[in-house]
Every structure is written in structure tokens, then in C-alpha cells.
Amino acid sequence: MTKKTYITTPIYYVNSVPHLGHAYTTIACDILSRHLRQKGVDVRFLTGTDEHGANIEKSAAAKGVSPKEWTDEVSAKYKALWKTLNISYDAFIRTTDPAHEHVVQAIFEKLLKSGDIYLGSYSGKYCVSCEQYYDESEMLEGGICPVHKKPLTEVHEETYFFKLSRYEKPLLTYYQEHPDFLSPKYRANEIINFVKGGLRDLSVTRTKVKWGVPVKSNPAHTIYVWFDALINYISAAGAGMFLCEGDKAEHEEKLALIKAENFDQLWPADLHMVGKEIFRFHTVIWPAVLMALGMPLPKKVFAHGWWTVEGEKMSKTLGNVIDPAELGAKYGVDPVRAFLFREVPFGQDGDFSMTSFKNRYNADLANNIGNLLSRTLNMVSKQQPQLPQVIDVDVEVVEKIAATEAAIDRAYEELAFDKVLEHIYAYSADLNKKIADTKPWELAKTDPEGALKILLEVIACQRKTAEWITPFMPTIGAEMSKRLAAGPIEKYAPLFPRIADK
């Protein structure tokens, strides 16, 4: 059975509404998925929402609604935003889906039987916002959470532990034997050094959090939100093998809930795309759980950077949280998608500024791709009324297309989305230069056939440009292809109306 290429975003925590950071990860997976589909690859692209835990209880209580009402409302906002941003996901999982909860419970019981999970008690410093315990070496001076910069709470409770310490050496061996697993490579040492520093067993249940998946054999405990959330990658892939223990009628009923393709077609995942703040969860805890289950590990976990806005961290207090839907409504969704991946090398931190956005929009899109399209179609229309299906081009034009496409493919393999766009924009700039150097509008006076040949070659090249930009700008790519298709040449509005400086 042919393996599909399985690409995932993290599942987004529904304690608040989606913002630019969530959109960034999801658009990245969408771009890659669209590119691979263009290449004939069978892709399964998963996204979804993480819906359990104390923070959900807190957010719902603040709004005077039940946790389920709150999660339904916020999860729907993610789906709505992904529709607005033209995200071509194949599956959307919610951790409140019964199929997922059944798989989580079955995995917990399996690890309990194998001794990888055991009952104990915990005393330690806990961050309610992170829903995570911190040891002395991780917290800031004065018992402060390193992420939220708030005082940690002293917590004492009975808890089940996952034997994370058991997997210290197996993890280090795996990192060494699979150098692409920790990506980008400059983030690898952070994880390797953390594991080398010694792994402590992980508390994986809570007794004070009611909004969670109950432990089947001890319902006084709910399963730690991170343990529950990470399992989404296999529950969404149809990990029904864990449901086949116990009462036959019960497990058949649960198996019927799983509608994904054959598990072996999807797992192991080819790529988990995550933000750098959750890299450790995905490269330490998650692979250790999979090792405990005897399952293969994902091929790659890639952690990208954070976005600031005009040099400041995004914050509701500062009022600088970027709503990608609002930005898209004003300037077009496709230009926003393209800007996010041209401005900074993917993986590194980036800063969003309207000045940069407008400059990139005008230079890369309006002056380069859009202007070339309008000029060439306008000049061809003066010599003939329609475009041919097949256009003869010189061999060097064919070679240039092939070389550019090869460079684009290599950049995709490295997840260097900025380089992909750099190649596309440079190619378009070369076409603009060709028009400027050959001056077909003047050549048409003495050699109309020669002028037409130049213009049609540029049209053929722009057809490739339209294809290449489609993963980043699917609506614009389709519109470009429509304008450049064989048939009568029509008058169109500018593809990218320039943004005027105020």
C-alpha cells in the first residue's frame, strides 16, 4: 500500500482566538502541501484544535459558558479563519472528538500495563497558564514561570507519571541516527543538551482539572492536556489498533468512529510543523511516548520562529495583535500569505511592519509580477487578438525554466520558503529586464514578427511563474493562469493595485 505524505500543524489551544502566529504555521503547511500536490504527491494535511485543560475551564467560566460551548465557539473560529486564508487541509481534528478520546484512553491503559505509566504523587512549582510543572533549573529567579513571567504555584497532588527517564539514551541515539529529525539544524543542540542533562519522569494526569479525558481505570484523574494533545497525530490517522482490547462490541463501536485511511498509509508522519515554544514537547515527550508504544517516530519536526509587530511582542495589552483576516480583507489574502514567507528565512524570528509589507507588495508584486503581466498582454493584443495554446521558445528559455524549477524544488526540500519566492521573483525580474532590453514596442515598427516572438516567449514563461506562485497565492495563481491561457486577450484590472504612500 502506497504511503501518503503526512503533514501536520500543531493543534491550536482554544483558550483564545487565532492570530498571526497560528496562521503562519498553518499557511506554511498549506504552501508545502499545495507544492507537493502539484508534483503529483498524495498528501494528507492535518490541522485542528486542542480543547482540554484548566485554561479552557478558566476561559469558559470567564465568559459564563460551559467548556464545551467555549471550545465549539473557538474551534469554529479557527475553521472560519482557515477558510478565509484558503487553507487546503484534508482533516481537522478536535481533541473533544470521541474517536480521539477513546484512543487516548486506550493508549494510557496500554502504557499503564507495560509499566511506562505508574501512580505516584507530586509536589512542585506549577504554571497554570502553561499547564506544566517546572523544576528549579527551568524557573526564573524567585519562582517565576520562564514563559509567562508569573509566579509559579506550589502544587501537591496524586498523579500518574510517564517514565520519560527510561528514554533518555534511546532519544539521544535516535537524534544521532536521524539528523533531519530535529529541524532546523541550529535548534538541535538545545534539545540534545536538554536530554543529556537528564530526563525526569513526567506527570501525565491531574486530579484538580475536570475538563479533560478521564483515566478509564481511575476516573478521579484526567489526562494531562499535553499528553492528550500529542496523540492527535496518530488518532487522526486512524490508530485503531489501541481500541481492540476488552469487550468486542465496545471496541467495534469505537473503531467505527475512526474514518481515516489505513493507518499504515499515513504513519509515520513526514513532517510535524511547530512553533519553537513547543519544540521540546514534540521532540522529547512525543517520541518517547511513541517509543514506549513500539511505534515509528515522525521523520522530521521543524520549529519556526516567532513574529513580533513593529519590534514589539504581540500583546492584547499593547493592542498590536495582528488579525490575518482583517489584513487579508484590506490588502488581499494572497499578498499577506506571500509576505509572511518572503520577509524572513523560515525558521527564524520575524518582525511584521506595515512599511515592510507595503514595500514588498509594491516591489515584488505590483511592480514586478503584476506590471509584467499587464504590459505583455497589452503589447501582444496590439499585434494579434488571442494567445496560442502552444508557444515555441528557444532552448535557452527552456533551460532557464528547468534550472529555476530545480532551484525551487531544492528550496522546498529545505523548507526555505523565502528562497522559493526569491527564485520566483528573480525569474520574473529577469523577464522584465528582457522586455526593457529588447523594447518590443519599438521593434514592432520594423520587425513585428520578432517583437511578437519575444512577447509570446515571455507569456510562456509567465505561465510557469503562475504555476510556481500558486502554492503561496492560490487565487492569484489561478487568475494569472486564466489571463495567460489560450484564447482572446481581454482587458483586466491590475493584478496587484499599488498601495499608495499616505
Short mmCIF file of C-alpha atoms in Angstrom, two decimals:
data_model
loop_
_atom_site.label_atom_id
_atom_site.label_comp_id
_atom_site.label_asym_id
_atom_site.label_seq_id
_atom_site.Cartn_x
_atom_site.Cartn_y
_atom_site.Cartn_z
CA MET A 1 0.00 0.00 0.00
CA THR A 2 1.43 3.37 -1.05
CA LYS A 3 2.49 5.67 1.79
CA LYS A 4 0.90 9.11 1.73
CA THR A 5 2.92 12.19 2.68
CA TYR A 6 1.54 13.13 6.09
CA ILE A 7 2.00 16.78 7.14
CA THR A 8 0.67 18.27 10.37
CA THR A 9 0.33 21.60 12.09
CA PRO A 10 0.20 21.60 15.88
CA ILE A 11 -3.34 21.55 17.17
CA TYR A 12 -4.11 25.03 18.43
CA TYR A 13 -5.16 25.65 22.02
CA VAL A 14 -8.62 27.20 22.16
CA ASN A 15 -8.15 29.34 25.27
CA SER A 16 -8.19 32.37 22.92
CA VAL A 17 -8.92 33.29 19.31
CA PRO A 18 -6.49 32.60 16.41
CA HIS A 19 -3.85 35.18 15.46
CA LEU A 20 -0.92 35.72 13.09
CA GLY A 21 1.27 33.09 14.79
CA HIS A 22 -1.30 30.35 14.27
CA ALA A 23 -1.85 31.45 10.68
CA TYR A 24 1.91 31.39 9.98
CA THR A 25 2.32 27.71 10.85
CA THR A 26 -0.84 26.70 9.01
CA ILE A 27 -0.06 28.64 5.83
CA ALA A 28 3.43 27.09 5.81
CA CYS A 29 1.92 23.59 5.81
CA ASP A 30 -0.60 24.67 3.19
CA ILE A 31 2.13 26.01 0.88
CA LEU A 32 4.13 22.80 1.17
CA SER A 33 1.03 20.62 0.67
CA ARG A 34 -0.01 22.54 -2.45
CA HIS A 35 3.51 22.31 -3.90
CA LEU A 36 3.67 18.55 -3.32
CA ARG A 37 0.24 18.04 -4.87
CA GLN A 38 1.44 19.95 -7.95
CA LYS A 39 4.23 17.35 -8.13
CA GLY A 40 1.70 14.52 -8.05
CA VAL A 41 2.33 13.58 -4.41
CA ASP A 42 -0.58 12.14 -2.40
CA VAL A 43 -0.69 14.46 0.64
CA ARG A 44 -2.64 14.21 3.88
CA PHE A 45 -2.60 17.61 5.61
CA LEU A 46 -3.89 17.64 9.20
CA THR A 47 -4.73 20.55 11.47
CA GLY A 48 -7.09 21.01 14.39
CA THR A 49 -7.73 22.28 17.90
CA ASP A 50 -6.56 21.29 21.38
CA GLU A 51 -9.56 21.59 23.71
CA HIS A 52 -8.91 20.24 27.21
CA GLY A 53 -7.28 21.57 30.38
CA ALA A 54 -7.51 24.12 33.17
CA ASN A 55 -7.12 27.13 30.88
CA ILE A 56 -10.21 26.11 28.92
CA GLU A 57 -12.19 25.79 32.17
CA LYS A 58 -10.96 29.25 33.15
CA SER A 59 -11.76 30.90 29.77
CA ALA A 60 -15.22 29.32 29.64
CA ALA A 61 -16.02 30.37 33.22
CA ALA A 62 -14.96 33.95 32.46
CA LYS A 63 -17.49 34.02 29.60
CA GLY A 64 -20.21 32.30 31.62
CA VAL A 65 -20.46 29.29 29.30
CA SER A 66 -19.64 25.59 29.59
CA PRO A 67 -16.21 24.35 28.42
CA LYS A 68 -17.88 22.51 25.53
CA GLU A 69 -19.75 25.64 24.41
CA TRP A 70 -16.49 27.60 24.60
CA THR A 71 -14.49 25.02 22.62
CA ASP A 72 -17.22 24.74 19.98
CA GLU A 73 -17.19 28.51 19.52
CA VAL A 74 -13.41 28.98 19.32
CA SER A 75 -12.75 25.87 17.23
CA ALA A 76 -15.28 27.20 14.72
CA LYS A 77 -13.28 30.46 14.56
CA TYR A 78 -10.18 28.53 13.55
CA LYS A 79 -12.10 26.73 10.82
CA ALA A 80 -13.52 30.05 9.61
CA LEU A 81 -10.07 31.66 9.51
CA TRP A 82 -8.59 28.71 7.61
CA LYS A 83 -11.38 29.07 5.06
CA THR A 84 -10.64 32.80 4.73
CA LEU A 85 -6.91 32.12 4.32
CA ASN A 86 -7.58 29.43 1.71
CA ILE A 87 -6.08 26.56 3.73
CA SER A 88 -6.42 23.26 1.86
CA TYR A 89 -6.34 20.89 4.84
CA ASP A 90 -7.58 17.31 4.43
CA ALA A 91 -8.59 16.69 8.03
CA PHE A 92 -9.44 18.80 11.07
CA ILE A 93 -9.24 17.09 14.46
CA ARG A 94 -10.66 18.28 17.76
CA THR A 95 -9.43 16.63 20.94
CA THR A 96 -13.03 16.53 22.16
CA ASP A 97 -13.84 14.18 19.26
CA PRO A 98 -14.97 10.86 20.81
CA ALA A 99 -12.68 8.87 18.49
CA HIS A 100 -9.64 10.78 19.75
CA GLU A 101 -10.64 10.48 23.41
CA HIS A 102 -11.07 6.70 23.04
CA VAL A 103 -7.60 6.35 21.53
CA VAL A 104 -6.06 8.49 24.30
CA GLN A 105 -7.69 6.35 26.99
CA ALA A 106 -6.63 3.10 25.30
CA ILE A 107 -3.01 4.29 24.96
CA PHE A 108 -2.93 5.36 28.60
CA GLU A 109 -4.13 1.92 29.75
CA LYS A 110 -1.64 0.17 27.46
CA LEU A 111 1.28 2.16 28.93
CA LEU A 112 -0.05 1.55 32.44
CA LYS A 113 0.07 -2.21 31.80
CA SER A 114 3.58 -2.01 30.31
CA GLY A 115 4.88 -0.10 33.33
CA ASP A 116 5.66 3.04 31.32
CA ILE A 117 2.98 4.83 33.37
CA TYR A 118 2.76 4.43 37.14
CA LEU A 119 0.87 6.03 40.04
CA GLY A 120 2.71 8.35 42.43
CA SER A 121 2.44 11.81 43.96
CA TYR A 122 3.91 15.16 43.03
CA SER A 123 4.94 18.29 44.84
CA GLY A 124 6.29 21.12 42.78
CA LYS A 125 6.01 24.50 41.14
CA TYR A 126 3.23 24.70 38.55
CA CYS A 127 2.25 27.29 35.95
CA VAL A 128 -1.49 27.35 35.41
CA SER A 129 -1.12 29.16 32.05
CA CYS A 130 1.42 26.62 30.72
CA GLU A 131 -0.37 23.74 32.49
CA GLN A 132 3.12 22.49 33.24
CA TYR A 133 5.40 21.80 36.21
CA TYR A 134 8.85 23.42 36.27
CA ASP A 135 11.92 22.28 38.18
CA GLU A 136 14.38 24.65 39.85
CA SER A 137 16.74 24.74 36.86
CA GLU A 138 13.96 25.91 34.49
CA MET A 139 12.22 28.60 36.53
CA LEU A 140 13.37 32.20 36.76
CA GLU A 141 14.71 33.70 39.99
CA GLY A 142 12.01 33.97 42.64
CA GLY A 143 9.98 31.01 41.35
CA ILE A 144 8.79 32.75 38.19
CA CYS A 145 7.47 30.96 35.09
CA PRO A 146 10.06 31.29 32.28
CA VAL A 147 7.31 31.69 29.66
CA HIS A 148 4.60 33.82 31.29
CA LYS A 149 6.83 35.64 33.81
CA LYS A 150 4.26 34.99 36.57
CA PRO A 151 4.82 33.43 40.00
CA LEU A 152 4.55 29.64 39.94
CA THR A 153 2.09 27.89 42.26
CA GLU A 154 3.10 25.22 44.77
CA VAL A 155 1.02 22.13 43.98
CA HIS A 156 0.72 18.79 45.81
CA GLU A 157 -1.33 16.01 44.22
CA GLU A 158 -1.57 12.32 43.44
CA THR A 159 -0.60 11.82 39.84
CA TYR A 160 0.34 9.23 37.27
CA PHE A 161 3.83 9.54 35.82
CA PHE A 162 5.16 8.60 32.41
CA LYS A 163 8.67 7.06 32.64
CA LEU A 164 10.32 9.67 30.47
CA SER A 165 13.66 8.95 32.16
CA ARG A 166 13.64 5.48 30.58
CA TYR A 167 14.01 7.02 27.10
CA GLU A 168 16.97 9.35 27.62
CA LYS A 169 19.52 7.14 25.84
CA PRO A 170 17.12 5.88 23.12
CA LEU A 171 16.25 9.50 22.26
CA LEU A 172 19.90 10.56 22.02
CA THR A 173 20.61 7.56 19.79
CA TYR A 174 17.66 8.43 17.58
CA TYR A 175 18.78 12.06 17.20
CA GLN A 176 22.25 10.88 16.18
CA GLU A 177 20.97 8.31 13.67
CA HIS A 178 18.29 10.62 12.21
CA PRO A 179 19.94 14.06 11.84
CA ASP A 180 16.93 15.55 9.98
CA PHE A 181 14.54 14.81 12.84
CA LEU A 182 15.49 17.96 14.77
CA SER A 183 15.00 20.80 12.30
CA PRO A 184 16.23 23.36 11.51
CA LYS A 185 19.65 22.02 12.46
CA TYR A 186 20.59 25.07 14.52
CA ARG A 187 17.83 24.17 17.00
CA ALA A 188 19.11 20.60 17.52
CA ASN A 189 21.69 21.32 20.24
CA GLU A 190 19.07 22.87 22.51
CA ILE A 191 17.14 19.59 22.55
CA ILE A 192 20.19 17.31 22.69
CA ASN A 193 21.66 19.23 25.63
CA PHE A 194 18.31 19.18 27.43
CA VAL A 195 18.08 15.40 27.14
CA LYS A 196 21.75 14.94 28.08
CA GLY A 197 21.04 16.98 31.21
CA GLY A 198 18.80 14.14 32.42
CA LEU A 199 15.10 13.47 31.95
CA ARG A 200 12.67 13.30 34.84
CA ASP A 201 9.51 11.25 34.76
CA LEU A 202 6.57 13.34 33.59
CA SER A 203 3.33 13.92 35.48
CA VAL A 204 0.59 12.93 32.99
CA THR A 205 -2.64 13.29 34.99
CA ARG A 206 -4.42 15.91 37.05
CA THR A 207 -6.95 15.47 39.85
CA LYS A 208 -7.93 19.14 40.07
CA VAL A 209 -8.78 19.57 36.37
CA LYS A 210 -12.19 18.19 35.43
CA TRP A 211 -12.23 19.28 31.78
CA GLY A 212 -10.11 16.53 30.29
CA VAL A 213 -10.08 12.90 29.17
CA PRO A 214 -10.74 10.71 32.25
CA VAL A 215 -8.36 7.86 33.02
CA LYS A 216 -10.52 4.84 32.26
CA SER A 217 -9.28 2.74 35.20
CA ASN A 218 -9.25 5.67 37.65
CA PRO A 219 -11.71 8.42 36.62
CA ALA A 220 -10.69 10.68 39.52
CA HIS A 221 -7.75 11.59 37.24
CA THR A 222 -7.92 13.40 33.91
CA ILE A 223 -5.10 13.02 31.42
CA TYR A 224 -2.59 15.89 31.17
CA VAL A 225 -3.55 18.13 28.26
CA TRP A 226 -0.15 17.81 26.54
CA PHE A 227 -0.15 14.01 26.71
CA ASP A 228 -3.69 14.02 25.31
CA ALA A 229 -2.89 16.60 22.60
CA LEU A 230 0.19 14.93 21.13
CA ILE A 231 -1.74 11.72 20.49
CA ASN A 232 -3.89 13.60 17.95
CA TYR A 233 -1.33 12.87 15.23
CA ILE A 234 -1.99 9.14 15.39
CA SER A 235 -5.67 9.21 16.43
CA ALA A 236 -6.41 11.36 13.36
CA ALA A 237 -4.51 8.85 11.24
CA GLY A 238 -6.80 6.03 12.40
CA ALA A 239 -4.76 4.39 15.17
CA GLY A 240 -7.47 1.81 15.82
CA MET A 241 -5.07 -0.90 16.97
CA PHE A 242 -5.23 0.50 20.50
CA LEU A 243 -9.01 0.10 20.65
CA CYS A 244 -9.08 -3.64 20.06
CA GLU A 245 -8.74 -4.76 23.65
CA GLY A 246 -11.62 -5.54 26.01
CA ASP A 247 -15.26 -6.06 25.05
CA LYS A 248 -15.59 -6.82 21.31
CA ALA A 249 -18.88 -4.94 20.84
CA GLU A 250 -17.45 -1.90 22.64
CA HIS A 251 -14.26 -1.74 20.62
CA GLU A 252 -16.12 -2.26 17.33
CA GLU A 253 -18.36 0.68 18.21
CA LYS A 254 -15.28 2.82 18.91
CA LEU A 255 -13.48 1.66 15.78
CA ALA A 256 -16.49 2.75 13.73
CA LEU A 257 -15.80 6.34 14.86
CA ILE A 258 -12.40 6.35 13.12
CA LYS A 259 -12.90 7.30 9.49
CA ALA A 260 -9.28 7.94 8.46
CA GLU A 261 -7.48 5.92 5.82
CA ASN A 262 -5.43 2.86 6.62
CA PHE A 263 -3.02 3.84 9.40
CA ASP A 264 -0.01 2.38 7.60
CA GLN A 265 -0.65 4.73 4.68
CA LEU A 266 -0.07 7.72 6.94
CA TRP A 267 2.20 6.86 9.82
CA PRO A 268 4.95 7.78 10.46
CA ALA A 269 4.28 11.46 9.81
CA ASP A 270 6.65 13.04 7.32
CA LEU A 271 6.57 16.45 8.99
CA HIS A 272 5.33 17.98 12.23
CA MET A 273 5.45 21.76 11.78
CA VAL A 274 5.51 23.60 15.14
CA GLY A 275 6.43 26.91 16.75
CA LYS A 276 9.74 26.94 18.61
CA GLU A 277 7.99 27.26 22.00
CA ILE A 278 6.59 23.70 21.68
CA PHE A 279 9.62 22.11 20.02
CA ARG A 280 10.61 20.26 23.20
CA PHE A 281 7.19 18.65 23.65
CA HIS A 282 7.34 17.32 20.09
CA THR A 283 10.96 16.16 20.12
CA VAL A 284 11.27 14.75 23.65
CA ILE A 285 7.91 13.77 25.14
CA TRP A 286 6.16 12.72 21.93
CA PRO A 287 8.93 10.48 20.54
CA ALA A 288 9.38 8.92 23.99
CA VAL A 289 5.65 8.03 24.09
CA LEU A 290 5.91 6.54 20.60
CA MET A 291 8.96 4.52 21.64
CA ALA A 292 7.00 3.22 24.63
CA LEU A 293 4.24 2.15 22.23
CA GLY A 294 6.74 0.48 19.89
CA MET A 295 5.76 2.78 17.05
CA PRO A 296 7.95 4.53 14.44
CA LEU A 297 8.80 8.18 15.04
CA PRO A 298 7.97 11.14 12.76
CA LYS A 299 10.61 11.77 10.11
CA LYS A 300 11.00 15.47 10.89
CA VAL A 301 9.89 18.05 13.45
CA PHE A 302 10.51 21.59 12.22
CA ALA A 303 10.33 24.54 14.62
CA HIS A 304 9.84 28.02 13.18
CA GLY A 305 10.36 31.34 14.93
CA TRP A 306 8.04 33.94 16.42
CA TRP A 307 6.60 37.11 14.94
CA THR A 308 6.87 40.47 16.60
CA VAL A 309 4.96 43.56 15.42
CA GLU A 310 6.86 46.77 14.77
CA GLY A 311 9.60 45.43 17.05
CA GLU A 312 7.23 44.58 19.93
CA LYS A 313 5.94 41.19 21.08
CA MET A 314 2.30 40.68 20.06
CA SER A 315 0.12 41.50 23.05
CA LYS A 316 -3.54 42.28 23.67
CA THR A 317 -2.41 44.87 26.24
CA LEU A 318 -0.36 46.72 23.61
CA GLY A 319 -3.19 46.33 21.12
CA ASN A 320 -0.83 45.13 18.40
CA VAL A 321 -2.14 41.62 17.77
CA ILE A 322 -2.33 41.17 14.00
CA ASP A 323 -5.58 39.66 12.76
CA PRO A 324 -4.67 37.95 9.47
CA ALA A 325 -8.32 38.02 8.33
CA GLU A 326 -8.51 41.82 8.72
CA LEU A 327 -5.19 42.29 6.94
CA GLY A 328 -6.32 39.99 4.13
CA ALA A 329 -9.64 41.82 3.78
CA LYS A 330 -7.79 45.11 3.29
CA TYR A 331 -4.89 44.07 1.05
CA GLY A 332 -5.83 40.64 -0.24
CA VAL A 333 -5.24 37.25 1.39
CA ASP A 334 -2.67 36.12 -1.18
CA PRO A 335 -0.28 39.08 -0.74
CA VAL A 336 -0.40 38.54 3.03
CA ARG A 337 0.41 34.83 2.58
CA ALA A 338 3.34 35.67 0.32
CA PHE A 339 4.71 38.44 2.53
CA LEU A 340 4.95 36.23 5.61
CA PHE A 341 7.28 33.85 3.80
CA ARG A 342 9.38 36.37 1.90
CA GLU A 343 10.21 38.73 4.72
CA VAL A 344 12.32 36.35 6.85
CA PRO A 345 14.06 32.98 6.38
CA PHE A 346 11.62 30.32 7.53
CA GLY A 347 12.63 29.07 10.96
CA GLN A 348 13.93 32.39 12.25
CA ASP A 349 12.06 35.11 14.15
CA GLY A 350 10.44 37.85 12.08
CA ASP A 351 9.05 41.32 12.61
CA PHE A 352 5.82 42.47 10.98
CA SER A 353 5.65 46.10 9.97
CA MET A 354 3.21 47.77 7.61
CA THR A 355 6.09 49.65 5.98
CA SER A 356 7.81 46.39 5.07
CA PHE A 357 4.54 44.87 3.91
CA LYS A 358 3.76 47.80 1.59
CA ASN A 359 7.32 47.91 0.24
CA ARG A 360 7.33 44.20 -0.52
CA TYR A 361 3.86 44.36 -2.03
CA ASN A 362 4.74 47.21 -4.38
CA ALA A 363 8.20 45.93 -5.34
CA ASP A 364 7.67 42.18 -5.63
CA LEU A 365 4.04 42.03 -6.68
CA ALA A 366 2.80 45.28 -8.23
CA ASN A 367 5.99 46.45 -9.99
CA ASN A 368 7.38 43.03 -10.82
CA ILE A 369 4.83 40.25 -11.44
CA GLY A 370 1.71 42.38 -11.92
CA ASN A 371 3.28 45.02 -14.15
CA LEU A 372 4.91 42.40 -16.40
CA LEU A 373 1.60 40.62 -16.89
CA SER A 374 -0.26 43.80 -17.84
CA ARG A 375 2.46 45.07 -20.19
CA THR A 376 2.96 41.86 -22.14
CA LEU A 377 -0.74 41.14 -22.61
CA ASN A 378 -1.34 44.72 -23.68
CA MET A 379 1.51 44.65 -26.23
CA VAL A 380 0.51 41.26 -27.67
CA SER A 381 -3.10 42.42 -28.06
CA LYS A 382 -1.91 45.17 -30.38
CA GLN A 383 -0.49 42.56 -32.79
CA GLN A 384 -2.94 39.68 -32.50
CA PRO A 385 -6.30 39.19 -30.77
CA GLN A 386 -5.60 35.98 -28.88
CA LEU A 387 -2.94 33.81 -27.26
CA PRO A 388 -1.99 30.41 -28.71
CA GLN A 389 -2.10 27.21 -26.65
CA VAL A 390 1.42 26.16 -27.61
CA ILE A 391 4.24 28.70 -27.81
CA ASP A 392 7.59 27.87 -29.40
CA VAL A 393 10.50 29.03 -27.23
CA ASP A 394 14.26 28.98 -27.69
CA VAL A 395 16.32 26.28 -25.99
CA GLU A 396 17.92 28.72 -23.54
CA VAL A 397 14.42 29.70 -22.35
CA VAL A 398 13.62 26.03 -21.71
CA GLU A 399 16.92 25.58 -19.86
CA LYS A 400 16.28 28.67 -17.71
CA ILE A 401 12.82 27.37 -16.75
CA ALA A 402 14.26 23.95 -15.85
CA ALA A 403 17.08 25.47 -13.77
CA THR A 404 14.69 27.75 -11.89
CA GLU A 405 12.28 24.90 -11.20
CA ALA A 406 15.12 22.73 -9.89
CA ALA A 407 16.24 25.54 -7.56
CA ILE A 408 12.65 26.00 -6.36
CA ASP A 409 12.31 22.26 -5.65
CA ARG A 410 15.57 22.23 -3.66
CA ALA A 411 14.39 25.20 -1.60
CA TYR A 412 11.11 23.41 -0.80
CA GLU A 413 13.04 20.34 0.35
CA GLU A 414 14.84 22.59 2.84
CA LEU A 415 11.56 24.33 3.81
CA ALA A 416 13.27 27.54 2.70
CA PHE A 417 10.06 29.28 1.60
CA ASP A 418 11.78 32.66 1.39
CA LYS A 419 14.24 31.17 -1.12
CA VAL A 420 11.37 29.75 -3.19
CA LEU A 421 9.87 33.22 -3.53
CA GLU A 422 13.28 34.74 -4.12
CA HIS A 423 13.78 32.44 -7.12
CA ILE A 424 10.29 33.21 -8.47
CA TYR A 425 10.62 36.97 -8.10
CA ALA A 426 14.14 36.95 -9.58
CA TYR A 427 12.88 34.96 -12.55
CA SER A 428 10.08 37.47 -13.11
CA ALA A 429 12.54 40.35 -12.73
CA ASP A 430 14.69 38.78 -15.48
CA LEU A 431 11.64 38.70 -17.74
CA ASN A 432 11.02 42.38 -17.03
CA LYS A 433 14.65 43.10 -17.91
CA LYS A 434 14.25 41.17 -21.15
CA ILE A 435 11.32 43.39 -22.10
CA ALA A 436 13.24 46.54 -21.13
CA ASP A 437 16.34 45.45 -23.11
CA THR A 438 14.59 44.26 -26.28
CA LYS A 439 11.95 47.05 -26.38
CA PRO A 440 9.35 45.03 -28.34
CA TRP A 441 7.12 48.11 -28.64
CA GLU A 442 9.83 49.73 -30.77
CA LEU A 443 10.88 46.52 -32.53
CA ALA A 444 7.26 46.03 -33.67
CA LYS A 445 7.68 49.03 -36.01
CA THR A 446 10.43 47.32 -38.05
CA ASP A 447 10.14 43.61 -37.16
CA PRO A 448 6.64 42.80 -35.91
CA GLU A 449 7.24 39.02 -36.07
CA GLY A 450 10.40 39.32 -33.99
CA ALA A 451 8.62 41.51 -31.44
CA LEU A 452 5.72 39.08 -31.22
CA LYS A 453 8.12 36.14 -30.72
CA ILE A 454 9.74 37.90 -27.74
CA LEU A 455 6.38 38.72 -26.19
CA LEU A 456 4.99 35.21 -26.64
CA GLU A 457 8.12 33.71 -25.09
CA VAL A 458 7.63 35.96 -22.07
CA ILE A 459 3.97 34.87 -21.94
CA ALA A 460 5.10 31.20 -21.92
CA CYS A 461 7.49 31.98 -19.08
CA GLN A 462 4.78 33.75 -17.11
CA ARG A 463 2.63 30.64 -17.36
CA LYS A 464 5.35 28.89 -15.35
CA THR A 465 5.51 31.82 -12.92
CA ALA A 466 1.77 31.47 -12.34
CA GLU A 467 2.23 27.78 -11.59
CA TRP A 468 5.13 28.44 -9.19
CA ILE A 469 3.37 31.13 -7.16
CA THR A 470 0.13 29.15 -6.79
CA PRO A 471 1.12 27.38 -3.52
CA PHE A 472 1.74 30.80 -1.94
CA MET A 473 -1.03 32.69 -3.73
CA PRO A 474 -3.63 30.17 -4.94
CA THR A 475 -6.25 32.72 -6.02
CA ILE A 476 -3.72 34.99 -7.76
CA GLY A 477 -2.03 32.00 -9.39
CA ALA A 478 -5.36 30.84 -10.81
CA GLU A 479 -6.17 34.37 -12.02
CA MET A 480 -2.77 34.69 -13.71
CA SER A 481 -3.23 31.33 -15.42
CA LYS A 482 -6.67 32.41 -16.62
CA ARG A 483 -5.33 35.65 -18.13
CA LEU A 484 -2.40 33.82 -19.77
CA ALA A 485 -4.46 30.91 -21.11
CA ALA A 486 -5.05 30.34 -24.82
CA GLY A 487 -7.89 32.40 -26.25
CA PRO A 488 -8.96 36.01 -26.73
CA ILE A 489 -6.94 38.61 -24.86
CA GLU A 490 -9.18 40.62 -22.56
CA LYS A 491 -8.79 43.86 -20.63
CA TYR A 492 -8.29 43.27 -16.92
CA ALA A 493 -7.85 45.38 -13.83
CA PRO A 494 -4.30 45.36 -12.39
CA LEU A 495 -3.45 42.10 -10.66
CA PHE A 496 -1.85 43.99 -7.76
CA PRO A 497 -3.08 47.60 -7.45
CA ARG A 498 -0.21 49.60 -5.98
CA ILE A 499 -0.52 50.61 -2.33
CA ALA A 500 -0.08 54.38 -2.25
CA ASP A 501 2.02 56.01 0.44
CA LYS A 502 -0.08 58.19 2.70
#
